[in-house]
Coordinates of C-alpha atoms in Angstrom, one line a residue:
M1 CA 8.8 3.6 -28.7
T2 CA 6.1 1.4 -27.1
P3 CA 5.4 2.7 -23.6
S4 CA 3.9 0.3 -21.1
I5 CA 1.0 2.1 -19.6
V6 CA -0.9 1.8 -16.3
L7 CA -4.3 3.2 -16.8
Y8 CA -7.3 4.2 -14.7
N9 CA -10.8 4.7 -16.2
S10 CA -12.6 7.2 -14.1
L11 CA -16.0 6.3 -15.5
S12 CA -15.9 2.6 -14.7
R13 CA -15.6 0.6 -11.5
V14 CA -12.7 1.3 -9.2
R15 CA -10.0 -0.6 -11.0
I16 CA -6.4 -0.1 -12.3
K17 CA -5.9 -1.5 -15.8
N18 CA -2.6 -2.4 -17.4
G19 CA -1.9 -2.0 -21.1
E20 CA 0.4 -0.9 -23.9
I21 CA 0.0 1.8 -26.6
N22 CA 2.2 2.9 -29.5
A23 CA 3.4 6.5 -29.1
T24 CA 6.5 8.6 -29.9
D25 CA 6.8 9.7 -26.2
K26 CA 4.9 9.9 -22.9
N27 CA 3.0 13.1 -23.8
A28 CA 1.7 11.6 -27.0
A29 CA 0.7 8.5 -25.2
K30 CA -1.2 10.5 -22.6
V31 CA -3.1 12.5 -25.3
A32 CA -4.0 9.3 -27.1
L33 CA -5.3 7.7 -23.9
A34 CA -7.3 10.9 -23.0
N35 CA -9.0 10.7 -26.4
K36 CA -10.2 7.2 -25.5
G37 CA -11.7 8.5 -22.3
L38 CA -9.0 7.0 -20.1
R39 CA -7.3 8.7 -17.2
T40 CA -3.5 8.0 -17.1
M41 CA -2.1 7.1 -13.7
R42 CA 1.4 6.2 -14.8
L43 CA 3.5 6.1 -18.0
V44 CA 6.5 3.9 -18.2
T45 CA 8.6 3.3 -21.4
Q46 CA 9.4 -0.2 -22.6
E47 CA 13.1 0.5 -22.0
D48 CA 12.4 1.5 -18.4
S49 CA 10.3 -1.6 -17.9
D50 CA 12.9 -3.9 -19.4
S51 CA 15.7 -2.3 -17.3
G52 CA 13.8 -3.2 -14.1
T53 CA 12.9 0.2 -12.9
L54 CA 9.2 -0.7 -12.7
N55 CA 9.4 -4.1 -10.9
S56 CA 12.2 -4.6 -8.4
N57 CA 12.9 -8.2 -7.3
F58 CA 11.3 -9.7 -4.2
L59 CA 14.4 -9.6 -2.1
T60 CA 15.1 -5.9 -2.6
R61 CA 11.5 -5.2 -1.6
I62 CA 12.0 -6.9 1.7
V63 CA 15.6 -5.9 2.6
Y64 CA 16.7 -2.3 1.9
K65 CA 19.0 0.5 3.2
D66 CA 17.6 3.5 5.0
N67 CA 18.8 7.1 4.6
Q68 CA 21.7 6.5 6.9
G69 CA 22.9 3.4 4.9
R70 CA 21.7 0.9 7.6
I71 CA 20.2 -2.3 6.4
Q72 CA 16.5 -2.7 7.3
I73 CA 14.0 -5.4 7.0
R74 CA 10.6 -4.4 5.7
L75 CA 7.6 -6.0 7.6
G76 CA 4.0 -5.4 6.6
S77 CA 2.8 -2.6 4.5
Q78 CA 5.2 0.3 4.0
L79 CA 2.5 2.7 2.7
P80 CA 1.1 5.4 4.9
T81 CA -2.0 4.9 7.0
T82 CA -4.8 7.3 6.8
R83 CA -3.6 9.1 10.0
E84 CA 0.0 9.3 8.6
L85 CA -1.3 10.7 5.3
A86 CA -3.3 13.3 7.2
L87 CA -0.2 14.3 9.2
F88 CA 1.9 14.5 6.1
T89 CA -0.7 16.7 4.4
K90 CA -1.0 19.0 7.4
Q91 CA 2.8 19.5 7.6
F92 CA 2.9 20.0 3.9
S93 CA 0.3 22.8 4.1
L94 CA 2.0 24.5 7.0
M95 CA 5.4 24.6 5.2
I96 CA 3.9 25.9 2.0
E97 CA 1.9 28.5 4.0
N98 CA 5.1 29.7 5.7
G99 CA 6.8 30.2 2.3
I100 CA 9.2 27.2 2.3
P101 CA 10.1 26.2 -1.3
M102 CA 8.4 23.1 -2.6
L103 CA 11.6 21.1 -3.1
Q104 CA 12.8 21.9 0.4
T105 CA 9.4 21.0 1.9
L106 CA 9.3 17.6 0.3
Q107 CA 12.9 16.9 1.3
M108 CA 12.1 17.7 4.9
L109 CA 8.9 15.7 4.9
S110 CA 10.7 12.7 3.4
E111 CA 13.2 12.8 6.2
Q112 CA 10.4 12.7 8.8
Q113 CA 8.8 9.5 7.5
R114 CA 9.4 6.0 8.8
K115 CA 8.0 3.8 6.1
A116 CA 10.4 3.0 3.3
D117 CA 7.9 2.9 0.4
F118 CA 6.5 6.3 1.4
I119 CA 10.0 7.8 1.7
D120 CA 10.8 6.5 -1.7
I121 CA 7.6 7.9 -3.2
I122 CA 8.2 11.4 -1.7
A123 CA 11.8 11.3 -3.0
K124 CA 10.7 10.4 -6.5
V125 CA 8.1 13.2 -6.5
N126 CA 10.7 15.7 -5.4
R127 CA 13.1 14.6 -8.1
S128 CA 10.4 14.7 -10.8
I129 CA 9.4 18.3 -9.7
E130 CA 13.0 19.3 -9.8
G131 CA 13.0 18.1 -13.4
G132 CA 10.1 20.4 -14.3
S133 CA 7.0 18.2 -13.6
T134 CA 4.0 19.4 -11.7
L135 CA 3.1 18.2 -8.2
T136 CA -0.3 16.9 -9.4
D137 CA 1.1 14.8 -12.2
D138 CA 3.6 13.2 -9.8
L139 CA 1.1 12.4 -7.1
E140 CA -1.2 10.9 -9.8
A141 CA 1.4 8.3 -10.5
Y142 CA 0.9 6.7 -7.0
P143 CA -2.9 6.0 -6.7
L144 CA -2.4 3.6 -3.8
V145 CA -1.3 6.6 -1.7
F146 CA -2.9 9.6 -3.3
D147 CA -6.4 8.8 -4.5
Q148 CA -8.4 10.7 -7.1
L149 CA -9.8 13.2 -4.6
Y150 CA -6.4 14.0 -3.3
V151 CA -5.0 14.6 -6.8
A152 CA -8.1 16.6 -8.0
M153 CA -7.9 18.9 -5.0
T154 CA -4.1 19.3 -5.4
R155 CA -4.7 20.2 -9.0
A156 CA -7.2 22.8 -8.0
G157 CA -4.9 24.2 -5.4
E158 CA -2.0 24.5 -7.9
A159 CA -4.2 26.2 -10.5
S160 CA -5.7 28.7 -8.1
G161 CA -2.5 29.5 -6.2
R162 CA -4.2 28.4 -2.9
L163 CA -2.4 25.1 -2.4
D164 CA -1.9 25.6 1.3
I165 CA -5.5 26.4 2.0
I166 CA -6.8 23.5 0.0
L167 CA -4.4 21.1 1.7
K168 CA -5.9 22.2 5.0
Q169 CA -9.3 21.4 3.7
L170 CA -8.0 18.0 2.5
V171 CA -6.7 17.3 6.0
T172 CA -10.2 17.9 7.4
Y173 CA -11.7 15.6 4.8
I174 CA -9.1 12.8 5.4
E175 CA -9.8 12.8 9.1
K176 CA -13.6 12.7 8.6
A177 CA -13.2 10.0 6.0
A178 CA -11.1 7.9 8.5
K179 CA -13.9 8.3 11.0
L180 CA -16.5 7.2 8.5
K181 CA -14.4 4.2 7.5
A182 CA -14.1 3.2 11.2
Q183 CA -17.9 3.5 11.5
V184 CA -18.4 1.3 8.5
K185 CA -16.1 -1.4 10.0
S186 CA -17.9 -1.1 13.3
A187 CA -21.4 -1.4 11.7
M188 CA -20.3 -4.4 9.6
A189 CA -18.1 -6.2 12.2
Y190 CA -20.5 -6.2 15.2
P191 CA -23.3 -8.3 13.6
I192 CA -20.7 -10.7 12.2
I193 CA -19.0 -11.1 15.6
I194 CA -22.3 -11.7 17.2
L195 CA -23.2 -14.3 14.6
L196 CA -19.9 -16.1 15.0
V197 CA -20.2 -16.2 18.8
A198 CA -23.7 -17.6 18.5
I199 CA -22.6 -20.3 16.0
G200 CA -19.6 -21.2 18.3
V201 CA -21.7 -21.5 21.4
V202 CA -24.4 -23.7 19.7
T203 CA -21.6 -25.9 18.1
L204 CA -20.0 -26.4 21.5
L205 CA -23.3 -27.4 23.0
L206 CA -24.1 -29.8 20.2
V207 CA -20.6 -31.4 20.3
F208 CA -19.9 -31.7 24.0
V209 CA -23.2 -31.2 26.0
V210 CA -25.9 -32.9 23.9
P211 CA -24.1 -36.3 23.6
T212 CA -24.1 -36.6 27.4
F213 CA -27.9 -36.2 27.5
A214 CA -28.3 -38.4 24.5
K215 CA -26.5 -41.2 26.2
Q216 CA -28.8 -40.9 29.2
F217 CA -31.9 -40.9 27.0
Q218 CA -30.7 -44.0 25.2
E219 CA -30.1 -45.9 28.4
G220 CA -33.6 -45.0 29.7
G221 CA -35.2 -46.3 26.5
Q222 CA -37.6 -43.3 26.4
E223 CA -39.4 -42.2 23.3
L224 CA -38.1 -38.8 22.5
P225 CA -40.0 -35.8 21.2
A226 CA -39.4 -34.9 17.5
V227 CA -37.4 -31.7 18.4
T228 CA -35.2 -33.5 20.9
A229 CA -34.6 -36.4 18.4
F230 CA -33.6 -33.8 15.7
I231 CA -31.1 -32.1 18.0
I232 CA -29.5 -35.4 19.0
S233 CA -29.3 -36.4 15.3
L234 CA -27.7 -33.1 14.5
S235 CA -25.2 -33.6 17.3
N236 CA -24.3 -37.0 16.1
F237 CA -23.8 -35.7 12.6
L238 CA -21.4 -33.0 13.8
V239 CA -19.4 -35.5 15.9
E240 CA -19.1 -38.1 13.2
K241 CA -18.6 -35.8 10.1
W242 CA -16.6 -33.0 11.7
M243 CA -13.7 -33.3 9.1
E244 CA -16.1 -33.2 6.1
I245 CA -18.0 -30.2 7.7
I246 CA -14.7 -28.2 8.2
A247 CA -13.5 -29.0 4.6
G248 CA -16.9 -28.0 3.2
S249 CA -17.0 -24.8 5.2
V250 CA -13.6 -23.8 4.0
G251 CA -14.5 -24.6 0.4
A252 CA -17.8 -22.7 0.7
F253 CA -15.9 -19.7 2.2
F254 CA -13.5 -19.4 -0.8
I255 CA -16.3 -19.9 -3.3
I256 CA -18.4 -17.2 -1.7
R257 CA -15.4 -14.9 -1.4
W258 CA -14.7 -15.5 -5.2
W259 CA -18.4 -14.8 -6.0
V260 CA -18.5 -11.6 -4.0
G261 CA -15.5 -10.4 -6.0
T262 CA -17.4 -10.8 -9.3
P263 CA -19.4 -7.8 -10.6
K264 CA -22.7 -9.7 -10.2
G265 CA -21.9 -11.0 -6.7
K266 CA -20.7 -7.5 -5.5
S267 CA -23.9 -5.9 -6.9
V268 CA -26.1 -8.5 -5.1
V269 CA -24.2 -8.0 -1.8
D270 CA -24.2 -4.2 -2.0
T271 CA -27.9 -4.2 -2.7
Y272 CA -28.6 -6.4 0.2
I273 CA -26.4 -4.3 2.6
L274 CA -28.5 -1.2 1.8
K275 CA -31.8 -3.1 2.3
A276 CA -30.9 -5.3 5.2
P277 CA -32.9 -4.7 8.5
I278 CA -31.1 -2.4 11.0
L279 CA -27.8 -2.5 9.1
G280 CA -29.2 -1.0 5.9
D281 CA -30.3 2.2 7.7
V282 CA -26.8 2.6 9.1
M283 CA -25.0 2.0 5.8
T284 CA -27.4 4.4 4.0
K285 CA -26.7 7.2 6.4
I286 CA -23.0 6.6 6.2
A287 CA -23.2 6.7 2.3
V288 CA -25.2 10.0 2.4
G289 CA -22.7 11.5 4.8
R290 CA -19.7 10.4 2.8
F291 CA -21.2 11.8 -0.4
C292 CA -22.0 15.2 1.1
S293 CA -18.6 15.4 2.7
T294 CA -16.7 14.6 -0.5
M295 CA -18.8 16.9 -2.6
S296 CA -18.5 19.8 -0.2
T297 CA -14.8 19.4 0.2
M298 CA -14.1 19.3 -3.6
M299 CA -16.6 22.0 -4.6
S300 CA -15.2 24.5 -2.0
S301 CA -11.7 23.7 -3.4
G302 CA -12.8 24.6 -7.0
V303 CA -13.1 21.1 -8.4
A304 CA -15.7 21.0 -11.3
I305 CA -19.0 19.4 -10.2
L306 CA -18.9 16.6 -12.9
E307 CA -15.3 15.6 -11.9
A308 CA -16.3 15.7 -8.3
L309 CA -19.3 13.4 -9.0
N310 CA -17.0 11.0 -10.9
I311 CA -14.7 10.8 -7.8
C312 CA -17.7 10.4 -5.4
A313 CA -18.9 7.5 -7.5
A314 CA -15.5 5.8 -7.6
S315 CA -14.9 6.2 -3.9
S316 CA -18.4 5.2 -2.7
G317 CA -17.4 1.5 -2.1
N318 CA -20.9 0.3 -3.1
T319 CA -21.9 -0.5 -6.7
R320 CA -25.5 0.6 -6.2
I321 CA -24.5 4.0 -4.9
E322 CA -21.8 4.3 -7.6
E323 CA -24.5 3.7 -10.3
F324 CA -26.8 6.2 -8.7
V325 CA -24.1 8.9 -8.5
L326 CA -23.1 8.4 -12.1
N327 CA -26.7 8.7 -13.1
V328 CA -26.9 12.0 -11.2
R329 CA -23.8 13.1 -13.1
D330 CA -25.3 12.2 -16.4
E331 CA -28.5 14.2 -15.6
I332 CA -26.5 17.3 -14.6
S333 CA -24.4 17.0 -17.7
K334 CA -27.7 17.2 -19.7
G335 CA -28.7 20.5 -18.0
S336 CA -30.5 19.2 -14.9
T337 CA -30.2 20.9 -11.5
F338 CA -28.2 19.1 -8.8
A339 CA -31.2 18.5 -6.5
D340 CA -33.6 17.0 -9.2
P341 CA -31.8 13.7 -9.9
L342 CA -31.2 13.1 -6.2
S343 CA -34.9 12.7 -5.8
H344 CA -35.1 9.8 -8.3
G345 CA -34.0 7.2 -5.8
S346 CA -34.6 6.3 -2.2
L347 CA -31.0 7.0 -1.1
F348 CA -31.4 10.7 -0.2
P349 CA -34.2 11.8 2.2
K350 CA -36.4 14.7 1.3
M351 CA -34.7 16.9 3.9
V352 CA -31.3 16.6 2.1
I353 CA -32.8 17.2 -1.3
S354 CA -34.6 20.3 -0.1
M355 CA -31.4 21.7 1.5
V356 CA -29.5 21.0 -1.7
A357 CA -32.1 22.8 -3.8
V358 CA -31.9 25.8 -1.4
G359 CA -28.1 25.7 -1.6
E360 CA -28.2 25.8 -5.4
T361 CA -30.6 28.7 -5.5
T362 CA -28.6 30.8 -3.0
G363 CA -25.2 29.8 -4.6
T364 CA -24.0 28.2 -1.3
L365 CA -24.1 24.6 -2.3
D366 CA -20.7 23.7 -0.9
E367 CA -21.6 25.2 2.5
T368 CA -25.0 23.5 2.5
L369 CA -23.5 20.1 1.8
R370 CA -21.0 20.8 4.7
K371 CA -24.0 21.4 7.0
V372 CA -25.7 18.2 5.8
T373 CA -22.4 16.4 6.6
D374 CA -22.4 17.6 10.1
I375 CA -26.0 16.5 10.6
Y376 CA -25.3 13.1 9.3
E377 CA -22.2 12.6 11.5
E378 CA -24.6 12.8 14.5
E379 CA -27.2 10.6 12.7
V380 CA -24.6 7.9 12.0
D381 CA -23.4 7.9 15.6
K382 CA -27.0 7.5 16.8
A383 CA -27.8 4.8 14.2
I384 CA -24.8 2.7 15.2
G385 CA -25.7 3.1 18.9
A386 CA -29.3 2.0 18.2
M387 CA -28.2 -1.0 16.1
M388 CA -25.9 -2.2 18.9
S389 CA -28.5 -1.8 21.5
M390 CA -30.9 -3.9 19.4
I391 CA -28.4 -6.6 18.7
E392 CA -27.1 -7.1 22.3
P393 CA -30.4 -8.4 23.7
L394 CA -30.7 -10.7 20.7
M395 CA -27.2 -12.1 21.5
I396 CA -28.2 -12.7 25.1
V397 CA -31.4 -14.6 24.0
I398 CA -29.5 -16.8 21.5
I399 CA -26.6 -17.6 23.8
G400 CA -28.8 -17.9 27.0
G401 CA -31.3 -20.0 25.2

């Protein structure tokens, strides 16, 4: 039997890899992949793949039947949003806490969902658990819905018998992560919108206003200052070559987009984002807050510190931060304290490092990280407010000028 494997390597960039491995069954394939340092996300036999259970055709992914047998048309993503996942997890926790059996809980949760793909995923997890599988192994098969942190905390909850408590902690984390994600979008979008507005206003002036004045200057036969002559030349160039400019801009956009998607390009952009004036301070504070929040949540749930650092690195969203966190993990695996490698870079301020050192000494590291998270939530709000208050006058000057 030659299973077709979908893999995830927890020690590399965030990426899902596809491949095949020769094995007698799925368990043997999983062991073989683990020996190679690879984390298995899904195992599918060649027979299942050939029979079409892995890849349904395009039409059946658009048109489907709901639980009542009615034909529905699927528009947009049918995976849960962050808010929907948080609600699902909260309801899951409450039902487990009240003693409702796992299979009945999943059945009830499936009936409450609206998105077809999410309904299908919950139903498949339920059937798999009924067949003897564990909840963690089944959730791990759907990384687009249940990420590494979700799976790791669920595994810790199953192992400790505190699944309901850990799911509550997971809900808190998901809600905070959603807030941080919104703050990242706000911090990134605002300067871009301002820049686009400024470019649009200047372009309109050059295309529609300047030619009127240029015609008057031409009729008057006056000798124009160098700056005025340059602006008129630029206006003429935009009016005469607008098609070439649009084509070149579109081409440049796709080239830059491709380059940013390469490892080298992403590394350059991520480095610049952290060092950029105004924006860099905001993004650094968001990164520190996210790191402390993720570590606090996982450590309080019983996830091993090295596994927690792997997940922090993979979910950082920035290659420079990912490399730094992996270096911290390597130092800890060699016997270092948690606080010491944090001081090797400029990402973490001395205040955070000192608090982490105290938390390690007193045995309250998870609680200390939670307090740092609360501090940085306020810091991020203040930093974003300060950034916007600095950009707004700049926009007025550019557009008004």
